[in-house]
Short mmCIF file of C-alpha atoms in Angstrom, two decimals:
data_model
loop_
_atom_site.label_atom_id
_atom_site.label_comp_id
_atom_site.label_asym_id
_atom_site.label_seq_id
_atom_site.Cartn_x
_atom_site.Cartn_y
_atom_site.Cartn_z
CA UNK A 245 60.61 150.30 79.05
CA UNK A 246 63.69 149.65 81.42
CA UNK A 247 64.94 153.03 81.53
CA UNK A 248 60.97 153.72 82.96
CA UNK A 249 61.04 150.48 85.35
CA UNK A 250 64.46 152.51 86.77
CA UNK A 251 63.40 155.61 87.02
CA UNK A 252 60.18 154.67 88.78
CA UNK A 253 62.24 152.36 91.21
CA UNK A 254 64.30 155.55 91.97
CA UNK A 255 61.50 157.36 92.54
CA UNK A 256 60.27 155.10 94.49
CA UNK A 257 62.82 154.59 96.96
CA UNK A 258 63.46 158.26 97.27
CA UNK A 259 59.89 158.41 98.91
CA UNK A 260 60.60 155.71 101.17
CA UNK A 261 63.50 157.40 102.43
CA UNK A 262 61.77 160.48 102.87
CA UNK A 263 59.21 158.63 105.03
CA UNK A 264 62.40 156.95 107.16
CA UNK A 265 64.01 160.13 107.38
CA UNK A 266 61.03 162.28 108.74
CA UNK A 267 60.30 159.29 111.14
CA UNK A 268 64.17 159.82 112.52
CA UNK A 269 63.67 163.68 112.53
CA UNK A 270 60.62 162.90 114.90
CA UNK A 271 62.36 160.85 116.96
CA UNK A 272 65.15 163.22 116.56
CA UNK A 273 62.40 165.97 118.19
CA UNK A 274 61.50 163.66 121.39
CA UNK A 275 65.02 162.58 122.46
CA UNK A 276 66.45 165.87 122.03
CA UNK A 277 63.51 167.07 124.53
CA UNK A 278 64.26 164.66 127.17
CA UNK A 279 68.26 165.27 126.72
CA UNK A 280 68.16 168.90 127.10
CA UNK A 281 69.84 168.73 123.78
CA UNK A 282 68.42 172.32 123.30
CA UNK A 283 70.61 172.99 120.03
CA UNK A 284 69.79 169.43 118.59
CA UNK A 285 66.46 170.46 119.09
CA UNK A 286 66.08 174.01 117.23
CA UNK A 287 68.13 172.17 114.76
CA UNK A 288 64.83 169.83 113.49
CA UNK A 289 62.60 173.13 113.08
CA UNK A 290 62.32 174.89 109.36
CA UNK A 291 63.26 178.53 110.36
CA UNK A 292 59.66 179.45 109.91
CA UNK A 293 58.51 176.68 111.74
CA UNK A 294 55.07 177.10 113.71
CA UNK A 295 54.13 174.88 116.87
CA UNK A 296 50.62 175.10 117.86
CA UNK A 297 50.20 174.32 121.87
CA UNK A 298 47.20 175.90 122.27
CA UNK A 299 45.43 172.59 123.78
CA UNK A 300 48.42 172.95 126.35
CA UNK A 301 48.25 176.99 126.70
CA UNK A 302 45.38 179.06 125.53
CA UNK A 303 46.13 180.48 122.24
CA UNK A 304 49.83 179.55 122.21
CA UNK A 305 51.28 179.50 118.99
CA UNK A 306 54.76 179.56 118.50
CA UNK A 307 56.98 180.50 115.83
CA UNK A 308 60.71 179.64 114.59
CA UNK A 309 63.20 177.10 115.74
CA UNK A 310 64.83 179.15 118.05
CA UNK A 311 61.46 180.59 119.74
CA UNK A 312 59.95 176.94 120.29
CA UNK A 313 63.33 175.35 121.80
CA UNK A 314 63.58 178.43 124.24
CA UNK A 315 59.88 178.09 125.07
CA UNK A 316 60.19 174.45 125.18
CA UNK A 317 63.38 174.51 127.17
CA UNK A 318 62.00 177.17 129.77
CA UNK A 319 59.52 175.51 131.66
CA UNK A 320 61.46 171.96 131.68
CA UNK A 321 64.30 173.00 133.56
CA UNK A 322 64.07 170.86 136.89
CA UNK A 323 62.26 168.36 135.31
CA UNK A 324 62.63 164.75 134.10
CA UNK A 325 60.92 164.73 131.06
CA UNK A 326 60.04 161.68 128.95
CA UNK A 327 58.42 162.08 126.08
CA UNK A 328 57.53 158.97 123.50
CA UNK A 329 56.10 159.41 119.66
CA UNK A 330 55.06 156.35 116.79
CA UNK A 331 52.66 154.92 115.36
CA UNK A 332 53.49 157.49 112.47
CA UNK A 333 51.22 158.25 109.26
CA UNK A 334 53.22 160.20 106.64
CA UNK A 335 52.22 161.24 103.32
CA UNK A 336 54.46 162.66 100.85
CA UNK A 337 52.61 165.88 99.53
CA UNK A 338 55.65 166.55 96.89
CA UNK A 339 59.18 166.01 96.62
CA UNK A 340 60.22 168.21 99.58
CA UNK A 341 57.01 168.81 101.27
CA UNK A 342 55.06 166.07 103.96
CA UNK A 343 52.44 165.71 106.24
CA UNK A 344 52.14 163.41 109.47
CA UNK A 345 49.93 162.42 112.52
CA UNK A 346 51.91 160.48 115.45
CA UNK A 347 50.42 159.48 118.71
CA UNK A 348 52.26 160.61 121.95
CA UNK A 349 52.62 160.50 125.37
CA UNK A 350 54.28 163.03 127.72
CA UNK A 351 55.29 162.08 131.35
CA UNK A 352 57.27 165.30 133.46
CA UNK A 353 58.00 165.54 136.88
CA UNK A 354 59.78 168.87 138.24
CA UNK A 355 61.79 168.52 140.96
CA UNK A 356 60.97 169.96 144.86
CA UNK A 357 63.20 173.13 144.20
CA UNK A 358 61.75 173.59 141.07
CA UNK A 359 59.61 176.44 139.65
CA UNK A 360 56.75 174.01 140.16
CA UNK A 361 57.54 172.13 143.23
CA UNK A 362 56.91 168.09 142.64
CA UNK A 363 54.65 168.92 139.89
CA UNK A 364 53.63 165.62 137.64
CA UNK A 365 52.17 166.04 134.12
CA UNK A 366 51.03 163.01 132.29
CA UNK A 367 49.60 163.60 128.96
CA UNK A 368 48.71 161.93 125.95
CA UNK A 369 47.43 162.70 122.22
CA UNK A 370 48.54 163.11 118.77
CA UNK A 371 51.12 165.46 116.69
CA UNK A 372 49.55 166.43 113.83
CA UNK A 373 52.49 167.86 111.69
CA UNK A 374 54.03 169.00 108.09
CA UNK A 375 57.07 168.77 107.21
CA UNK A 376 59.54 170.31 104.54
CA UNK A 377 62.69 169.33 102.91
CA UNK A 378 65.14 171.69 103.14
CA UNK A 379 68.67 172.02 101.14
CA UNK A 380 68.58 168.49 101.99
CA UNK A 381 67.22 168.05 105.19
CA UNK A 382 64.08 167.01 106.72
CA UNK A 383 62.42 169.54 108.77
CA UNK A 384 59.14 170.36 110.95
CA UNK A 385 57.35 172.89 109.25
CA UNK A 386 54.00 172.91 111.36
CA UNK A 387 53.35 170.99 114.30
CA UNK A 388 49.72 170.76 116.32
CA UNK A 389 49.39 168.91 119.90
CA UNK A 390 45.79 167.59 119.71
CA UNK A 391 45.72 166.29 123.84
CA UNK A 392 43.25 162.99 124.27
CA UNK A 393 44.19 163.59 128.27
CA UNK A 394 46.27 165.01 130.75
CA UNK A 395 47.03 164.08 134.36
CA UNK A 396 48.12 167.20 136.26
CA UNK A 397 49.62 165.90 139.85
CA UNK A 398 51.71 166.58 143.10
CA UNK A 399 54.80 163.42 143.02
CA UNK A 400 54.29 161.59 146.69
CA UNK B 64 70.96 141.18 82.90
CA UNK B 65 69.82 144.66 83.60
CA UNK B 66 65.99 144.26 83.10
CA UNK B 67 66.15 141.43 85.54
CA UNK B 68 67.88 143.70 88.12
CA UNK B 69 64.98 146.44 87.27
CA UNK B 70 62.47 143.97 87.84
CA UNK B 71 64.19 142.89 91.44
CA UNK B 72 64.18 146.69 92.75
CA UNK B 73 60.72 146.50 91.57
CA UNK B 74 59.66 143.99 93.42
CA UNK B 75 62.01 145.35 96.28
CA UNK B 76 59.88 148.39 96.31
CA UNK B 77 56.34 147.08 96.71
CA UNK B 78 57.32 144.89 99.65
CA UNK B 79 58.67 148.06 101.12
CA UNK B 80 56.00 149.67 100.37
CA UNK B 81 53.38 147.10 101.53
CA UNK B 82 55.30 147.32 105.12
CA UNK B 83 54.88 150.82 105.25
CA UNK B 84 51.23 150.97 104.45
CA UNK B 85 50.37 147.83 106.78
CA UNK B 86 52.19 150.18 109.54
CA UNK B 87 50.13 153.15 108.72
CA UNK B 88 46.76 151.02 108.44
CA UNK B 89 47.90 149.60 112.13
CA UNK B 90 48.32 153.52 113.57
CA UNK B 91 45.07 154.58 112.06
CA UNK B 92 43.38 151.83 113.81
CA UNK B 93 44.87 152.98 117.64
CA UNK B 94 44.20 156.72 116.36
CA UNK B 95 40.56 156.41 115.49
CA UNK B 96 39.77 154.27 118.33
CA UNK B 97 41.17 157.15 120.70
CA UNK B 98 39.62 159.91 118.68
CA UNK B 99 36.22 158.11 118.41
CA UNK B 100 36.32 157.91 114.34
CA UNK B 101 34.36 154.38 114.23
CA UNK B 102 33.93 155.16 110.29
CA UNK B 103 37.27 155.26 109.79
CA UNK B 104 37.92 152.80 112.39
CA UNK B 105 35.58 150.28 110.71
CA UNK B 106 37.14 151.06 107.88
CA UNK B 107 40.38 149.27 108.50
CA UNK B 108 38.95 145.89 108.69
CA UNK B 109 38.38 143.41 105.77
CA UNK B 110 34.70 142.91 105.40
CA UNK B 111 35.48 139.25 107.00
CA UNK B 112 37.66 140.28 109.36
CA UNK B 113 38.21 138.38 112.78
CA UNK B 114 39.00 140.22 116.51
CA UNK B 115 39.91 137.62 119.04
CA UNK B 116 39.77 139.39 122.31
CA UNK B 117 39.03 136.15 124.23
CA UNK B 118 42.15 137.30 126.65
CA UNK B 119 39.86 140.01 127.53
CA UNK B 120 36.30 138.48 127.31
CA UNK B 121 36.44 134.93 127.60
CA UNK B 122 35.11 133.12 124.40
CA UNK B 123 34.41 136.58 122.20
CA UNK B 124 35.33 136.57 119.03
CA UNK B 125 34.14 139.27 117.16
CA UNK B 126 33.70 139.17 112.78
CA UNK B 127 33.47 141.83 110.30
CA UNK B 128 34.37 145.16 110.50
CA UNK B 129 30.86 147.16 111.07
CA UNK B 130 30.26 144.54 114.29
CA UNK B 131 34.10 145.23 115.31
CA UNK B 132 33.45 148.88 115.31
CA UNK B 133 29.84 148.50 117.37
CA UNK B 134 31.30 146.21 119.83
CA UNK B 135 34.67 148.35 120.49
CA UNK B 136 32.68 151.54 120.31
CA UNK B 137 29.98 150.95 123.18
CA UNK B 138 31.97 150.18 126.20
CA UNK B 139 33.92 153.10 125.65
CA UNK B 140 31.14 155.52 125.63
CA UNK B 141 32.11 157.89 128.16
CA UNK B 142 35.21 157.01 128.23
CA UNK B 143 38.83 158.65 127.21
CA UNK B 144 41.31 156.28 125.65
CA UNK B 145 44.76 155.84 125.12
CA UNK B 146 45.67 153.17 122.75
CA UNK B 147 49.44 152.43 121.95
CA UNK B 148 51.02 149.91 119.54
CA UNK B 149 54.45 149.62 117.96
CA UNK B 150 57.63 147.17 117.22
CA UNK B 151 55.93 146.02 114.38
CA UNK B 152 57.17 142.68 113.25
CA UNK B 153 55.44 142.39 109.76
CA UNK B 154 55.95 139.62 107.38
CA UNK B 155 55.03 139.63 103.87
CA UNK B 156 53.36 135.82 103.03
CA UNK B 157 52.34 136.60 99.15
CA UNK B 158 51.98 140.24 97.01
CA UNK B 159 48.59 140.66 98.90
CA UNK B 160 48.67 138.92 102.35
CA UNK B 161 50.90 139.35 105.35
CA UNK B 162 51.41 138.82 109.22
CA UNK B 163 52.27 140.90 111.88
CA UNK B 164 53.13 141.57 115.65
CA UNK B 165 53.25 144.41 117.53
CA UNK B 166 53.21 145.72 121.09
CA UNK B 167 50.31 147.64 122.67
CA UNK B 168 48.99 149.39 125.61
CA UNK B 169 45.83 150.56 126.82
CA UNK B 170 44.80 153.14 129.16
CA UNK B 171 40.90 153.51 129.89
CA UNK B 172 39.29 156.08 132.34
CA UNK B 173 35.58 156.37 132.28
CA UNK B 174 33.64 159.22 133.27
CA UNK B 175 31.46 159.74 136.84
CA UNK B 176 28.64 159.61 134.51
CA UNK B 177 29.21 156.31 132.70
CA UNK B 178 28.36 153.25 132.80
CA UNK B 179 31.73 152.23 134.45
CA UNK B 180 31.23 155.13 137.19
CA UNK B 181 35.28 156.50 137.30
CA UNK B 182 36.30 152.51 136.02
CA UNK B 183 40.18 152.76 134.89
CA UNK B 184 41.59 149.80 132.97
CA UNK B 185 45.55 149.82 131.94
CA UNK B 186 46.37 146.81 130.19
CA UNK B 187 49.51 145.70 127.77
CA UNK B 188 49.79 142.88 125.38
CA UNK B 189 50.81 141.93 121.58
CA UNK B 190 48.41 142.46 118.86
CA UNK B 191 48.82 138.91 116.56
CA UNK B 192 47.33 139.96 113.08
CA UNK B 193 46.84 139.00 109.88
CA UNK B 194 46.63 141.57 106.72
CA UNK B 195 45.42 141.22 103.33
CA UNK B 196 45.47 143.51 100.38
CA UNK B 197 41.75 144.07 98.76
CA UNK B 198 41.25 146.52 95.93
CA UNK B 199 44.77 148.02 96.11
CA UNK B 200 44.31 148.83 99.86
CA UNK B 201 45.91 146.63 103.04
CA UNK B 202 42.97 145.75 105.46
CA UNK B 203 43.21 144.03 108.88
CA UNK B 204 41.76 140.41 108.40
CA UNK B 205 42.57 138.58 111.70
CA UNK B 206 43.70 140.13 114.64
CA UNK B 207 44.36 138.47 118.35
CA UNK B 208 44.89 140.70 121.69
CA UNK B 209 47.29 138.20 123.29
CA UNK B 210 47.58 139.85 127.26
CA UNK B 211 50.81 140.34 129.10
CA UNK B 212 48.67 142.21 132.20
CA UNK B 213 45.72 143.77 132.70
CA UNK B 214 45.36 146.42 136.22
CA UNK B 215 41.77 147.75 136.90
CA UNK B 216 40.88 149.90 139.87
CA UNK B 217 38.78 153.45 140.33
CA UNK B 218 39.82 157.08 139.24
CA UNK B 219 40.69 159.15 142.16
CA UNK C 108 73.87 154.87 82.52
CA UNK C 109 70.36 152.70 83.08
CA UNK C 110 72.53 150.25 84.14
CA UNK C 111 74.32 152.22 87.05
CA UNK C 112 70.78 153.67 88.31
CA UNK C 113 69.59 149.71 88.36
CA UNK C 114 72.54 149.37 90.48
CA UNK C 115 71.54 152.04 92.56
CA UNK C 116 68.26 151.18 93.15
CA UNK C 117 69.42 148.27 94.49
CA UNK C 118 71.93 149.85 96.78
CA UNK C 119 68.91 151.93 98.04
CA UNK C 120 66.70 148.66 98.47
CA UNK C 121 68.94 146.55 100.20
CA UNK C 122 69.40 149.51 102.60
CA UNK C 123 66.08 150.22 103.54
CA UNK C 124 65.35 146.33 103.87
CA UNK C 125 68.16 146.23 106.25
CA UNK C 126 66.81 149.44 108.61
CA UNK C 127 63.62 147.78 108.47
CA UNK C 128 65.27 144.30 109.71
CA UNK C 129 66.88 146.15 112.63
CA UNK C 130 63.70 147.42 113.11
CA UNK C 131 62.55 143.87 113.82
CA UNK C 132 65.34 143.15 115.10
CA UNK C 133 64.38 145.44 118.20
CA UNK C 134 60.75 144.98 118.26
CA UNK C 135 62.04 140.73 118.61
CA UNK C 136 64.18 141.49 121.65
CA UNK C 137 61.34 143.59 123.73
CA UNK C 138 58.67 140.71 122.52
CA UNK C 139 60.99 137.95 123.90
CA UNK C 140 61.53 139.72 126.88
CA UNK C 141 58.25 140.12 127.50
CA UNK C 142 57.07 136.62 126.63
CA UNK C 143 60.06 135.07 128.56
CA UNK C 144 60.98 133.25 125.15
CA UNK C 145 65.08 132.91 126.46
CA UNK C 146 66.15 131.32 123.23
CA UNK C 147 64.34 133.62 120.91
CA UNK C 148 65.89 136.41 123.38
CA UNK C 149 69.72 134.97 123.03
CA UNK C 150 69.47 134.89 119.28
CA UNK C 151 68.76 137.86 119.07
CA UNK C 152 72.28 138.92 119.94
CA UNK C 153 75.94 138.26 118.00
CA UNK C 154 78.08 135.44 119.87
CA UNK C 155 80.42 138.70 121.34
CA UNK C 156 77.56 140.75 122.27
CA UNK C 157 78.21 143.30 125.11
CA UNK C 158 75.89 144.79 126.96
CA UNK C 159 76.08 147.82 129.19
CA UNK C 160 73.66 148.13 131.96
CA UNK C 161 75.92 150.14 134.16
CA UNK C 162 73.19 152.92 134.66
CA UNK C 163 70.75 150.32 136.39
CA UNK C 164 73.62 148.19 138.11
CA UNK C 165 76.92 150.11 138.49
CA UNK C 166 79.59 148.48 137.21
CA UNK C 167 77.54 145.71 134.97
CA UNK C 168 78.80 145.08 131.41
CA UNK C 169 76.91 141.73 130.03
CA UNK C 170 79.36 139.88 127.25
CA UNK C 171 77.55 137.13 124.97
CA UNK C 172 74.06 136.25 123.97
CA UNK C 173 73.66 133.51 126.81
CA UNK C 174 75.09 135.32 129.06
CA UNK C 175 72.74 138.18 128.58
CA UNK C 176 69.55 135.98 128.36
CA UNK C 177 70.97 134.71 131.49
CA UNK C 178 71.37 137.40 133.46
CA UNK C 179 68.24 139.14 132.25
CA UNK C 180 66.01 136.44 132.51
CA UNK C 181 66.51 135.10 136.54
CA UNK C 182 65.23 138.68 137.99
CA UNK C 183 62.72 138.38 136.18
CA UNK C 184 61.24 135.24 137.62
CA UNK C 185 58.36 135.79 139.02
CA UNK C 186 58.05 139.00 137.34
CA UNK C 187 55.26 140.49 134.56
CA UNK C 188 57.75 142.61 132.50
CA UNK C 189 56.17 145.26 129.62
CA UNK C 190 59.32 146.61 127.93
CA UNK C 191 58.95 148.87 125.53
CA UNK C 192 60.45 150.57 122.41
CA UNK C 193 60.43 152.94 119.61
CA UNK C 194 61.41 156.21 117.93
CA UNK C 195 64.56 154.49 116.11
CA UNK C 196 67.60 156.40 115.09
CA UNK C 197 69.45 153.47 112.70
CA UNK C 198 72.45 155.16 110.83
CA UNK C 199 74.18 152.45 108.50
CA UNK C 200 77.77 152.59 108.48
CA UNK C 201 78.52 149.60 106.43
CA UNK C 202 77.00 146.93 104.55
CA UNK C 203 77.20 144.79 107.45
CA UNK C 204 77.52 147.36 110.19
CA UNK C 205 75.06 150.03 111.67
CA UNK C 206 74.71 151.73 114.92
CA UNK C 207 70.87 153.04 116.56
CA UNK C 208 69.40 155.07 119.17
CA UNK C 209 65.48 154.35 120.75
CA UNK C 210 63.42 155.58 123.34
CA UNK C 211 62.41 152.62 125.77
CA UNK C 212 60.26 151.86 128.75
CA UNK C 213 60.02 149.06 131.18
CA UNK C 214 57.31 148.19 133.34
CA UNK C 215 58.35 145.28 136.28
CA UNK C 216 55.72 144.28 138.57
CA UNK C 217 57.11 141.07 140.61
CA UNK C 218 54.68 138.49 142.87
CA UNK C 219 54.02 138.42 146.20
CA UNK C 220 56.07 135.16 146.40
CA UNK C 221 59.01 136.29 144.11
CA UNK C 222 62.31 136.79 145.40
CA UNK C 223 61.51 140.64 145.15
CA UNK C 224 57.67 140.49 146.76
CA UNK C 225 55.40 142.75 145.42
CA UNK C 226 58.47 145.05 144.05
CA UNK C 227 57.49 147.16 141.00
CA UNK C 228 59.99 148.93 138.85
CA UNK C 229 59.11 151.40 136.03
CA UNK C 230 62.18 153.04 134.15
CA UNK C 231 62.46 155.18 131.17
CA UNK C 232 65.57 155.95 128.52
CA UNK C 233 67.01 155.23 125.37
CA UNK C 234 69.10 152.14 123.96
CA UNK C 235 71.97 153.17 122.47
CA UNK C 236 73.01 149.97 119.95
CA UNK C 237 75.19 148.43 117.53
CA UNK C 238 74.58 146.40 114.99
CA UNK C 239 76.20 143.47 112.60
CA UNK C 240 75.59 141.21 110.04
CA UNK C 241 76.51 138.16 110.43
CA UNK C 242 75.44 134.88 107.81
CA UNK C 243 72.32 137.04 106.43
CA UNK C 244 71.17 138.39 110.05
CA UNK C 245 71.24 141.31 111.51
CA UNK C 246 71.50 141.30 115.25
CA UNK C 247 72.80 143.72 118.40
CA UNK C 248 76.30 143.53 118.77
CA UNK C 249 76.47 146.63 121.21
CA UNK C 250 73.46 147.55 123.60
CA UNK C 251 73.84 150.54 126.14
CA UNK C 252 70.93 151.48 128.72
CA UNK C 253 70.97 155.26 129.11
CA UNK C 254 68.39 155.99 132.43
CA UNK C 255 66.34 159.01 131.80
CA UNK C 256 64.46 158.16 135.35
CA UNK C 257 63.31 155.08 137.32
CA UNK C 258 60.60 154.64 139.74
CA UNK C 259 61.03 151.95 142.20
CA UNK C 260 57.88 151.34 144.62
CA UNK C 261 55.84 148.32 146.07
CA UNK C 262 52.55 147.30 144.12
CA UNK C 263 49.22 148.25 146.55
#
């Protein structure tokens, strides 16, 4: 009877740090944006990972780590980017697999010798995601941008 | 000794627990107000749930879920949404009832063809709630908008 | 061998209550802000807090609680201030000790009879925080402003 209390206390806190430690790998995602931290970025993708942007660009879907941070990275350089996620619903599918929906907002402004000249962006929706543990280690499996809105503008 | 210790981490665990679901049931609220899901909207509210959003309408107070859904659904017919909310400050009062804080921000832009012709309303305050579990489920039962600003004006 | 996963759980528990306390921790400081509550704001903070705002005012390292309320709360007089924040990062590296990374905004708009008339301020970045401890309560011991961008203007 004990020995059952523990092991469904174990289990039980092993699922809420799975939900604390996908929340940190999704903040992980947004600061790592905003800091250029290009590596720290790939570095929260499974290797098979697929990010579905196709509300941003017509029928882009990309695929792997390395493939989303360059295609990420690309079109940010000259920009201030800030991008804020929360208001997260996880469920825990199994032991090492997850799903997730977070709201988010994404605010860019490229500098005047930029590719895009004083361009503003200002966009909001939800990340609609899946997640998969990894020899250890939290990671975005699958990741959707479902936009509510976006503000495309010239900075004064 | 070692039961009573298995009993705490019980206990430990559903309070944890009960946090985590009153955060989810407080993101599914902001995400099916902006996706237009008033099922699943009304859906979050006990059946005598309370909405104080005198700071907004002077003297309304709205009760029950169905008439919270009805009267948060019509003025934003025609109208895309943003709604915010995090730094939760939840506190657990009994195994099935709890309170809660959190920060919030709204961002409102109505169509030419509405009712509010191009009307844009960005607004920030703390949400002042009250939860209670029903049926194994955590419900909003009293919730205040308490207003820290509100800016109207027109859409380009 | 119960006995040591009891112990265990417990270990786990008392860490996850104490990520969520920082949590609310956090959410407390932008809500006192906010509502100008300069006591709630000071407690917030261990006696030999130090905090860095060097990125907003060169040079300006804040030591103590009322020093910090202080010094926060008299340019804001006057002012409607929205700060906020999310996206936490807590790593714990004691019982007592932690350190914390998340995303913030602030939103300043002062009077037309302030000290700074009409003067609006709207800043993005991350906190990057220590924690302690101390007598049961968690609370910043370390608080760095990193700017990601601010926008200074003049309300319409």
């Amino acid at each position: 009877m004990s020995d059952e209390n523990t092991l469904l206390a174990l289990e039980g806190i092993k699922a809420l740090f799975a939900i604390e430690e996908i929340k940190k790998l999704r903040a992980r995602y947004f600061r790592c944006v905003d800091t250029k931290d290009w590596e720290g970025f790939a570095a929260v993708f499974a290797p098979d990972a697929v990010f579905d942007i196709s509300d941003d660009v017509p029928g882009c879907i990309l695929t792997g780590g390395d493939a989303i941070a360059r295609a990420a990275g690309e079109p940010l350089t000259g920009c201030v980017s800030v991008h804020h996620g929360h208001g997260h619903e996880i469920d825990l599918t199994s032991e090492t697999t997850a799903t997730g929906i977070c709201a988010m907002e994404d605010i860019l402004r490229w500098s005047p010798d930029s590719e895009r000249p004083n361009m503003t962006l200002h966009g909001y929706g939800h990340y609609v995601d899946s997640y998969e543990k990894i020899d250890g280690r939290w990671l975005i499996k699958t990741m959707k941008l479902k936009r509510l809105r976006v503000d495309i503008g010239t900075a004064g």
